[in-house]
Amino acid sequence: MTSDFVWGVATAAYQVEGGAAEGGRGFSIWDAFCRIPGRVRGMDNGDVACDSYHRFEQDIAMIKLLGARAYRFSIAWPRIQPTGRGAPNPEGIAYYDRLIDALLAAGITPYVTLYHWDLPLDLQMSHDGWLKRAAVDDFAAYAKICFDRFGDRVKHWITLNEPWCVAVLGHGLGVFPPGRTDPDEPYLVAHHLLLAHARAVQLFREGGYGGVIGLSNNCDWREPLSDSPRDREAAQRALEFCYGWFTDPVVRGDYPAVMRTRLGRRLPDFTRAEAALLKNSVDFLGLNHYSSLYASEPAAGTKVETTVSGNGGLSDDQQVCLSADPTWEKTDMQWNVVPWGFRKLLAWVAGRYPGYPIYVTENGCAVNEPDAVSALIDEQRCRFIHAYTEAMRAAIEEDHTDVRGYFCWSLLDNFEWGYGYSKRFGLIRCSPDNLERVPKKSFFEYQRIIRSWFA
Ligand code: GBH
């Protein structure tokens, strides 16, 4: 295996930072959402989280001990611009300066996500957030501040994390802020997110900062339930309605044809200039992958339900039936453990977007760890990481997919959005109640995998 493969770990600002009222940080839509009864399990919030705002030196020591080369973290927009517009907040800049400098001093490469869902609250309240075109310019201005201030040291950028979640979970199913439930808004929001990405990339490339920039999209594998052409088409359609929705535009300059056909006027158009701006607006493809399901063509007359957990909505538009093999092992999120689905997905991505290097910017699993003692012996996560990285190895060595890096989600147990602190994805045990960082067995298993890869 090539010695320049990038092994890393990932986190996101709202999920780990805490320090919510410090350093002049403004509120984000997640701060507000957490205060609405019934939205987040246990009414948990990110006020303290893992306290990485104060303990990032400890995080970095752990990453070093792990032997990972890279740390993917996100910048909290409300720390940089408390209301989402206007002059940068010096204390916010200073925090990320310290974090970046400490990483570089430890020999760890920063991979920086500009937007991992924490929109400044004022942009939502006063300007309707991603629903309005103005968000495109707001995001581009924020991105430019980050390039100007951190671009001398940060050479790996990700504009947006999983815009699919912002569109579908935030505006279709309403389980993320702004909690809206509308059949059409996800397509409009997605359109603005894609244009925001493209504008930021344009500024990055024109600015001559040096380095690479991409986009991280989530995609779960969809395996045809049978060999019939209709089931194969259904699986293909599900992948195009998910990964293709946000990747076709940034590679080819337009949405997948199947989305155009099925959605008609409900899918916004790109102007010629916008299409040109979008086309090839990534240097690499970010892929966040967690699970797999079987896909089939719904029987005539069946109404495909829009569900919150499984397929994540918009089912009425894609018309795909999803199902699991009951023998599959499940994680604590009820997501299926299917390592071969990961290998097939990597081949699918490489086949649809030839010439683009792939970074697996998230992969991992939640394990039910009720008490501290059992948590440390997390056999399920050990097996998961082992099996998924083996599937990736096969994708690289046998299928010749151009995978350049892998980031385990997550370094620490953290604020798992609507599930609060009840779901644990970390290699390291941590909670707002006990901020001490204690490595689990999977931490050492991952350490072993990283070492063996280069042996
Ligand atoms: C990521 O999103 C987020 O980027 C991260 O912040 C979060 O903490 C992490 O994952 C864990 O949740 O049953 O096959 O339909 C995950 C996006 C989309 C992945 C839905 C799982 C359902 C799997 N998820 N998908 S399936």
Coordinates of C-alpha atoms and ligand atoms in Angstrom, one line a residue:
M1 CA 0.0 0.0 0.0
T2 CA 1.3 3.4 -0.8
S3 CA 2.9 5.2 2.1
D4 CA 1.1 8.5 1.3
F5 CA -2.3 7.1 2.2
V6 CA -4.0 9.5 4.7
W7 CA -5.3 7.9 7.8
G8 CA -7.3 10.3 10.0
V9 CA -10.1 11.0 12.5
A10 CA -13.0 13.4 12.1
T11 CA -15.2 15.6 14.3
A12 CA -17.4 18.6 13.8
A13 CA -17.5 21.9 15.7
Y14 CA -20.9 21.8 17.3
Q15 CA -20.5 18.1 18.3
V16 CA -17.2 18.6 20.2
E17 CA -16.3 22.2 20.9
G18 CA -18.6 23.4 23.7
G19 CA -17.5 26.8 24.9
A20 CA -20.7 28.0 23.4
A21 CA -20.9 31.3 25.2
E22 CA -17.1 32.0 24.9
G23 CA -14.9 33.9 22.7
G24 CA -17.6 36.0 21.3
R25 CA -19.3 33.1 19.6
G26 CA -22.7 33.8 18.1
F27 CA -25.6 31.3 18.3
S28 CA -26.2 28.8 15.6
I29 CA -29.5 27.1 14.5
W30 CA -28.4 24.1 16.5
D31 CA -28.2 26.1 19.8
A32 CA -31.8 27.2 19.2
F33 CA -33.1 23.8 18.0
C34 CA -31.7 22.1 21.1
R35 CA -33.9 24.4 23.3
I36 CA -37.1 23.3 21.6
P37 CA -38.7 20.5 23.8
G38 CA -39.0 17.2 22.0
R39 CA -36.4 17.9 19.3
V40 CA -33.2 16.5 20.8
R41 CA -33.2 13.5 23.0
G42 CA -33.0 14.4 26.7
M43 CA -32.9 18.1 25.6
D44 CA -29.1 17.7 25.3
N45 CA -27.2 20.5 23.7
G46 CA -23.6 21.4 22.6
D47 CA -22.9 24.0 25.4
V48 CA -20.2 21.8 26.8
A49 CA -20.0 18.8 24.5
C50 CA -16.4 17.4 24.7
D51 CA -15.0 20.8 25.7
S52 CA -12.6 20.7 22.9
Y53 CA -12.7 24.5 22.9
H54 CA -10.5 24.2 26.0
R55 CA -9.1 20.7 25.6
F56 CA -7.9 20.6 22.0
E57 CA -4.4 20.0 23.2
Q58 CA -5.6 16.7 24.7
D59 CA -7.4 15.8 21.5
I60 CA -4.2 16.4 19.5
A61 CA -2.1 14.3 22.0
M62 CA -4.6 11.4 21.4
I63 CA -4.4 11.7 17.6
K64 CA -0.7 11.6 17.9
L65 CA -0.8 8.5 20.1
L66 CA -3.1 6.9 17.5
G67 CA -0.6 7.5 14.8
A68 CA -3.1 9.2 12.5
R69 CA -1.7 11.7 10.0
A70 CA -4.7 13.9 9.6
Y71 CA -7.5 15.6 11.7
R72 CA -10.7 16.6 10.0
F73 CA -12.5 19.2 12.1
S74 CA -15.0 21.9 11.2
I75 CA -14.9 25.6 11.8
A76 CA -18.0 27.1 13.6
W77 CA -19.2 29.9 11.3
P78 CA -20.8 31.7 14.4
R79 CA -17.3 31.9 16.0
I80 CA -15.9 33.6 12.9
Q81 CA -19.0 35.8 12.2
P82 CA -21.3 35.8 15.2
T83 CA -24.3 36.9 13.1
G84 CA -23.1 35.3 9.9
R85 CA -22.2 38.6 8.2
G86 CA -19.7 41.3 8.7
A87 CA -16.2 41.6 10.1
P88 CA -14.4 38.5 11.6
N89 CA -14.5 38.0 15.3
P90 CA -10.8 38.1 16.4
E91 CA -11.3 35.6 19.3
G92 CA -12.8 33.1 16.9
I93 CA -10.0 33.5 14.5
A94 CA -7.5 33.2 17.4
Y95 CA -9.0 29.9 18.5
Y96 CA -8.6 28.2 15.1
D97 CA -5.1 29.7 14.8
R98 CA -4.2 28.0 18.0
L99 CA -5.8 24.7 16.9
I100 CA -4.2 24.7 13.5
D101 CA -0.8 25.7 14.8
A102 CA -0.9 23.0 17.5
L103 CA -1.8 20.3 14.9
L104 CA 1.0 21.3 12.6
A105 CA 3.4 21.3 15.5
A106 CA 2.3 17.8 16.2
G107 CA 2.8 16.8 12.6
I108 CA -0.9 16.3 12.0
T109 CA -2.4 17.7 8.8
P110 CA -5.6 19.7 9.2
Y111 CA -8.5 18.9 6.9
V112 CA -11.0 21.7 7.5
T113 CA -14.7 21.6 6.9
L114 CA -16.2 25.1 6.5
Y115 CA -19.8 24.1 7.2
H116 CA -20.9 21.2 9.3
W117 CA -24.5 22.4 9.8
D118 CA -24.1 25.2 12.4
L119 CA -25.6 28.1 10.5
P120 CA -25.4 31.4 12.4
L121 CA -28.9 31.8 13.9
D122 CA -29.3 35.3 12.7
L123 CA -29.0 34.2 9.1
Q124 CA -31.9 31.9 9.7
M125 CA -34.1 34.3 11.7
S126 CA -33.5 37.4 9.7
H127 CA -32.7 36.0 6.2
D128 CA -34.4 32.5 6.0
G129 CA -31.0 30.7 5.8
W130 CA -30.5 28.3 2.9
L131 CA -34.0 28.9 1.6
K132 CA -32.8 32.2 0.1
R133 CA -30.3 32.9 -2.6
A134 CA -28.6 35.5 -0.3
A135 CA -27.0 32.6 1.7
V136 CA -24.8 31.9 -1.3
D137 CA -23.0 35.2 -1.0
D138 CA -23.0 35.0 2.8
F139 CA -21.3 31.6 2.7
A140 CA -18.8 32.7 0.1
A141 CA -17.8 35.8 2.2
Y142 CA -17.4 33.6 5.2
A143 CA -15.3 31.1 3.3
K144 CA -13.1 33.9 2.0
I145 CA -12.4 35.0 5.5
C146 CA -11.3 31.5 6.4
F147 CA -9.1 31.2 3.3
D148 CA -7.5 34.5 4.0
R149 CA -6.8 33.8 7.7
F150 CA -6.0 30.1 7.6
G151 CA -5.1 29.3 4.0
D152 CA -1.3 29.9 4.7
R153 CA -1.4 26.7 6.8
V154 CA -4.5 24.8 5.8
K155 CA -4.1 23.1 2.4
H156 CA -7.1 20.7 2.5
W157 CA -10.5 22.2 2.5
I158 CA -14.1 20.8 2.5
T159 CA -16.7 23.4 1.8
L160 CA -19.8 21.6 3.1
N161 CA -20.5 18.5 5.1
E162 CA -23.4 16.4 3.7
P163 CA -25.6 19.0 2.1
W164 CA -28.1 16.1 1.6
C165 CA -28.7 16.2 5.4
V166 CA -29.3 20.0 5.4
A167 CA -31.8 19.7 2.6
V168 CA -33.6 16.5 3.5
L169 CA -33.3 16.3 7.3
G170 CA -33.6 20.1 7.8
H171 CA -36.2 21.0 5.2
G172 CA -37.9 17.8 4.2
L173 CA -38.3 15.7 7.3
G174 CA -37.7 18.5 9.8
V175 CA -35.6 16.4 12.2
F176 CA -32.7 18.9 11.9
P177 CA -33.0 22.7 12.2
P178 CA -34.7 24.7 10.8
G179 CA -37.2 21.9 11.3
R180 CA -39.1 22.4 8.2
T181 CA -41.3 19.8 6.4
D182 CA -41.9 20.6 2.8
P183 CA -41.8 18.5 -0.4
D184 CA -40.1 21.1 -2.5
E185 CA -37.8 23.1 -0.2
P186 CA -35.1 20.4 -0.1
Y187 CA -34.5 20.9 -3.8
L188 CA -34.3 24.7 -3.5
V189 CA -32.0 24.5 -0.4
A190 CA -29.8 22.0 -2.2
H191 CA -29.6 24.3 -5.1
H192 CA -28.4 27.2 -2.9
L193 CA -25.9 24.9 -1.1
L194 CA -24.4 23.8 -4.4
L195 CA -24.1 27.4 -5.6
A196 CA -22.5 28.4 -2.3
H197 CA -20.0 25.6 -2.7
A198 CA -19.2 26.7 -6.2
R199 CA -18.7 30.3 -5.3
A200 CA -16.4 29.4 -2.4
V201 CA -14.3 27.2 -4.7
Q202 CA -14.1 30.0 -7.2
L203 CA -12.8 32.4 -4.6
F204 CA -10.4 29.7 -3.3
R205 CA -9.0 29.1 -6.8
E206 CA -8.8 32.7 -7.8
G207 CA -7.1 33.6 -4.5
G208 CA -4.1 31.4 -5.2
Y209 CA -3.9 30.0 -1.7
G210 CA -2.6 26.7 -2.7
G211 CA -4.0 23.3 -1.7
V212 CA -7.1 21.3 -2.6
I213 CA -10.8 21.7 -2.0
G214 CA -13.7 19.4 -2.2
L215 CA -17.2 18.5 -0.9
S216 CA -18.2 15.7 1.6
N217 CA -21.3 13.9 0.6
N218 CA -23.0 11.1 2.4
C219 CA -24.0 7.9 0.6
D220 CA -25.2 4.6 1.8
W221 CA -25.0 1.6 -0.6
R222 CA -28.1 0.4 -2.4
E223 CA -27.9 -3.2 -3.6
P224 CA -30.5 -4.4 -6.1
L225 CA -32.8 -6.9 -4.4
S226 CA -32.9 -9.0 -7.5
D227 CA -31.2 -9.2 -10.8
S228 CA -34.2 -7.8 -12.6
P229 CA -33.6 -4.7 -14.6
R230 CA -36.3 -2.9 -12.6
D231 CA -34.6 -3.5 -9.2
R232 CA -31.2 -2.7 -10.7
E233 CA -32.6 0.6 -11.9
A234 CA -34.2 1.3 -8.5
A235 CA -30.9 0.9 -6.8
Q236 CA -29.1 3.1 -9.3
R237 CA -31.9 5.7 -9.0
A238 CA -31.5 5.7 -5.2
L239 CA -27.8 6.3 -5.5
E240 CA -28.4 9.1 -8.0
F241 CA -31.0 10.8 -5.8
C242 CA -28.5 10.8 -3.0
Y243 CA -24.9 11.0 -4.0
G244 CA -25.6 12.0 -7.6
W245 CA -27.8 14.9 -6.5
F246 CA -24.8 16.7 -5.0
T247 CA -21.9 15.2 -7.0
D248 CA -23.1 15.3 -10.6
P249 CA -23.4 19.1 -10.4
V250 CA -19.9 19.6 -9.0
V251 CA -18.3 17.2 -11.6
R252 CA -20.5 17.5 -14.7
G253 CA -22.4 20.8 -14.1
D254 CA -26.0 19.5 -13.7
Y255 CA -28.3 17.2 -11.7
P256 CA -28.7 13.6 -12.7
A257 CA -31.0 13.1 -15.7
V258 CA -33.2 10.8 -13.7
M259 CA -33.9 13.6 -11.2
R260 CA -34.8 16.0 -14.0
T261 CA -37.2 13.4 -15.5
R262 CA -38.9 12.6 -12.3
L263 CA -39.0 16.1 -10.7
G264 CA -39.7 18.3 -13.7
R265 CA -40.2 21.9 -12.7
R266 CA -39.7 21.1 -9.0
L267 CA -36.0 20.8 -9.7
P268 CA -34.4 24.3 -10.1
D269 CA -32.3 25.0 -13.2
F270 CA -28.7 26.2 -13.3
T271 CA -28.0 29.1 -15.7
R272 CA -25.2 28.4 -18.2
A273 CA -22.8 30.6 -16.1
E274 CA -23.7 28.7 -12.9
A275 CA -23.3 25.3 -14.6
A276 CA -19.8 26.4 -15.8
L277 CA -19.0 27.5 -12.3
L278 CA -20.1 24.2 -10.8
K279 CA -18.5 21.9 -13.3
N280 CA -15.3 20.5 -12.0
S281 CA -15.5 22.6 -8.8
V282 CA -13.9 19.8 -6.7
D283 CA -10.3 18.5 -6.6
F284 CA -11.4 15.3 -4.8
L285 CA -14.6 13.6 -3.8
G286 CA -15.5 13.4 -0.1
L287 CA -17.5 10.3 0.8
N288 CA -19.2 9.7 4.2
H289 CA -20.4 6.2 4.3
Y290 CA -22.2 4.3 7.1
S291 CA -24.5 1.5 5.8
S292 CA -26.3 -0.4 3.1
L293 CA -29.8 -1.5 2.2
Y294 CA -31.5 -3.5 -0.6
A295 CA -33.4 -1.5 -3.2
S296 CA -36.2 -2.6 -5.3
E297 CA -38.9 -1.2 -7.7
P298 CA -42.1 -0.8 -5.7
A299 CA -45.0 -3.1 -6.7
A300 CA -47.5 -1.3 -8.9
G301 CA -49.8 0.9 -6.7
T302 CA -47.6 0.8 -3.6
K303 CA -47.0 4.1 -1.9
V304 CA -43.4 4.3 -0.7
E305 CA -43.4 5.8 2.8
T306 CA -41.2 8.7 3.7
T307 CA -39.3 7.5 6.7
V308 CA -37.1 9.4 9.1
S309 CA -34.6 6.7 9.9
G310 CA -34.0 4.4 7.0
N311 CA -33.9 6.0 3.7
G312 CA -34.2 9.6 4.8
G313 CA -37.2 10.8 2.8
L314 CA -37.9 12.0 -0.6
S315 CA -39.1 8.5 -1.2
D316 CA -42.2 9.7 -3.0
D317 CA -40.0 11.2 -5.6
Q318 CA -37.4 8.5 -6.0
Q319 CA -39.9 5.6 -5.7
V320 CA -37.5 3.0 -4.3
C321 CA -38.4 0.3 -1.9
L322 CA -35.7 -0.3 0.7
S323 CA -35.2 -3.3 2.9
A324 CA -32.6 -5.1 5.0
D325 CA -31.5 -8.7 5.2
P326 CA -32.6 -9.7 8.7
T327 CA -29.4 -11.6 9.3
W328 CA -27.3 -8.4 9.0
E329 CA -25.7 -7.2 12.2
K330 CA -26.9 -3.7 13.2
T331 CA -25.2 -0.9 15.0
D332 CA -26.8 1.1 17.8
M333 CA -28.2 3.5 15.1
Q334 CA -29.9 0.4 13.6
W335 CA -27.7 0.8 10.6
N336 CA -26.7 -2.4 9.0
V337 CA -23.1 -3.6 9.0
V338 CA -22.4 -4.5 5.4
P339 CA -18.7 -4.1 4.5
W340 CA -19.1 -5.4 1.0
G341 CA -21.6 -2.6 0.4
F342 CA -18.7 -0.1 1.1
R343 CA -16.5 -1.8 -1.5
K344 CA -19.3 -1.8 -4.1
L345 CA -20.1 1.9 -3.4
L346 CA -16.4 2.9 -3.8
A347 CA -16.5 1.1 -7.2
W348 CA -19.7 2.9 -8.1
V349 CA -18.3 6.3 -7.2
A350 CA -15.1 5.7 -9.1
G351 CA -17.0 4.5 -12.1
R352 CA -19.4 7.4 -12.3
Y353 CA -16.8 10.1 -11.6
P354 CA -13.6 8.8 -13.3
G355 CA -10.4 10.8 -12.6
Y356 CA -11.4 12.1 -9.2
P357 CA -9.5 10.9 -6.1
I358 CA -11.8 9.8 -3.3
Y359 CA -11.4 10.6 0.4
V360 CA -13.6 8.6 2.8
T361 CA -14.2 11.6 5.0
E362 CA -16.4 9.6 7.5
N363 CA -16.9 6.0 8.4
G364 CA -17.7 4.5 11.8
C365 CA -20.4 3.1 14.0
A366 CA -22.4 3.8 17.1
V367 CA -22.2 1.1 19.9
N368 CA -24.5 0.9 22.9
E369 CA -22.1 1.6 25.8
P370 CA -24.2 2.1 28.9
D371 CA -21.4 2.0 31.4
A372 CA -17.8 3.0 31.4
V373 CA -16.3 -0.5 31.9
S374 CA -18.1 -2.2 29.0
A375 CA -17.6 0.8 26.8
L376 CA -13.8 0.4 26.9
I377 CA -14.1 -3.2 25.5
D378 CA -16.0 -2.2 22.3
E379 CA -15.6 -5.3 20.3
Q380 CA -18.3 -4.4 17.9
R381 CA -16.5 -1.2 16.8
C382 CA -13.2 -3.1 16.5
R383 CA -14.9 -5.6 14.1
F384 CA -16.6 -2.8 12.2
I385 CA -13.4 -0.8 11.6
H386 CA -11.5 -3.9 10.7
A387 CA -14.1 -5.1 8.2
Y388 CA -14.7 -1.7 6.6
T389 CA -11.0 -0.9 6.2
E390 CA -10.5 -4.4 4.7
A391 CA -13.3 -3.7 2.2
M392 CA -11.6 -0.4 1.3
R393 CA -8.3 -2.3 0.9
A394 CA -9.9 -4.6 -1.6
A395 CA -11.5 -1.6 -3.4
I396 CA -8.0 -0.1 -3.8
E397 CA -5.9 -3.2 -4.5
E398 CA -8.3 -5.4 -6.4
D399 CA -10.8 -2.9 -8.0
H400 CA -8.1 -0.2 -8.4
T401 CA -10.3 2.6 -7.1
D402 CA -8.4 5.8 -6.3
V403 CA -9.0 6.1 -2.6
R404 CA -6.5 8.5 -1.0
G405 CA -7.6 8.7 2.6
Y406 CA -9.9 7.4 5.4
F407 CA -11.2 9.3 8.4
C408 CA -12.8 7.4 11.2
W409 CA -15.9 9.0 12.7
S410 CA -15.2 9.8 15.4
L411 CA -12.2 10.7 17.5
L412 CA -14.5 11.2 20.6
D413 CA -18.0 10.3 21.7
N414 CA -19.8 13.5 21.0
F415 CA -23.1 15.3 20.5
E416 CA -25.0 13.1 18.0
W417 CA -27.5 15.7 16.8
G418 CA -31.1 14.6 17.5
Y419 CA -29.9 11.7 19.6
G420 CA -27.9 14.0 22.0
Y421 CA -25.2 12.1 23.9
S422 CA -27.1 8.8 23.8
K423 CA -25.2 7.5 20.7
R424 CA -21.5 6.8 21.0
F425 CA -19.3 6.9 17.9
G426 CA -16.0 7.6 19.5
L427 CA -12.7 5.8 19.6
I428 CA -12.3 7.6 22.9
R429 CA -14.9 7.7 25.7
C430 CA -15.9 11.2 26.6
S431 CA -19.1 13.0 27.6
P432 CA -20.1 16.3 29.1
D433 CA -20.4 14.6 32.4
N434 CA -16.9 13.1 32.3
L435 CA -14.6 15.1 30.0
E436 CA -11.6 12.9 30.7
R437 CA -10.6 11.2 27.5
V438 CA -10.3 7.4 27.8
P439 CA -9.3 5.4 24.7
K440 CA -11.4 2.4 24.0
K441 CA -10.2 -0.9 22.6
S442 CA -11.1 0.2 19.1
F443 CA -8.6 3.1 19.5
F444 CA -5.9 0.5 19.8
E445 CA -7.4 -1.6 17.0
Y446 CA -7.4 1.4 14.7
Q447 CA -3.8 2.2 15.8
R448 CA -2.8 -1.4 14.8
I449 CA -4.6 -1.2 11.5
I450 CA -2.8 2.1 10.6
R451 CA 0.6 0.6 11.5
S452 CA -0.1 -2.7 9.6
W453 CA -1.1 -0.8 6.5
F454 CA 2.4 0.6 6.1
A455 CA 4.3 -2.5 7.3
Ligands
GBH1 C1 -22.9 11.9 9.6 O1 -24.1 11.9 9.0 C2 -22.6 13.3 10.1 O2 -21.7 14.0 9.2 C3 -22.0 13.3 11.5 O3 -22.0 14.6 12.0 C4 -22.7 12.4 12.4 O4 -22.3 12.5 13.7 C5 -22.4 11.0 11.9 O5 -22.8 10.9 10.5 C6 -23.2 9.9 12.6 O6 -24.6 10.0 12.5 O7 -30.0 2.8 6.8 O8 -28.6 2.6 4.8 O9 -30.4 4.3 5.0 C7 -24.6 10.6 8.7 C8 -25.6 10.5 7.5 C9 -27.5 9.4 6.5 C10 -25.8 8.1 7.4 C11 -28.5 8.3 6.7 C12 -26.7 6.9 7.6 C13 -28.8 6.0 6.9 C14 -28.3 4.6 6.5 N1 -26.5 9.4 7.6 N2 -27.8 7.0 6.6 S1 -29.4 3.5 5.8

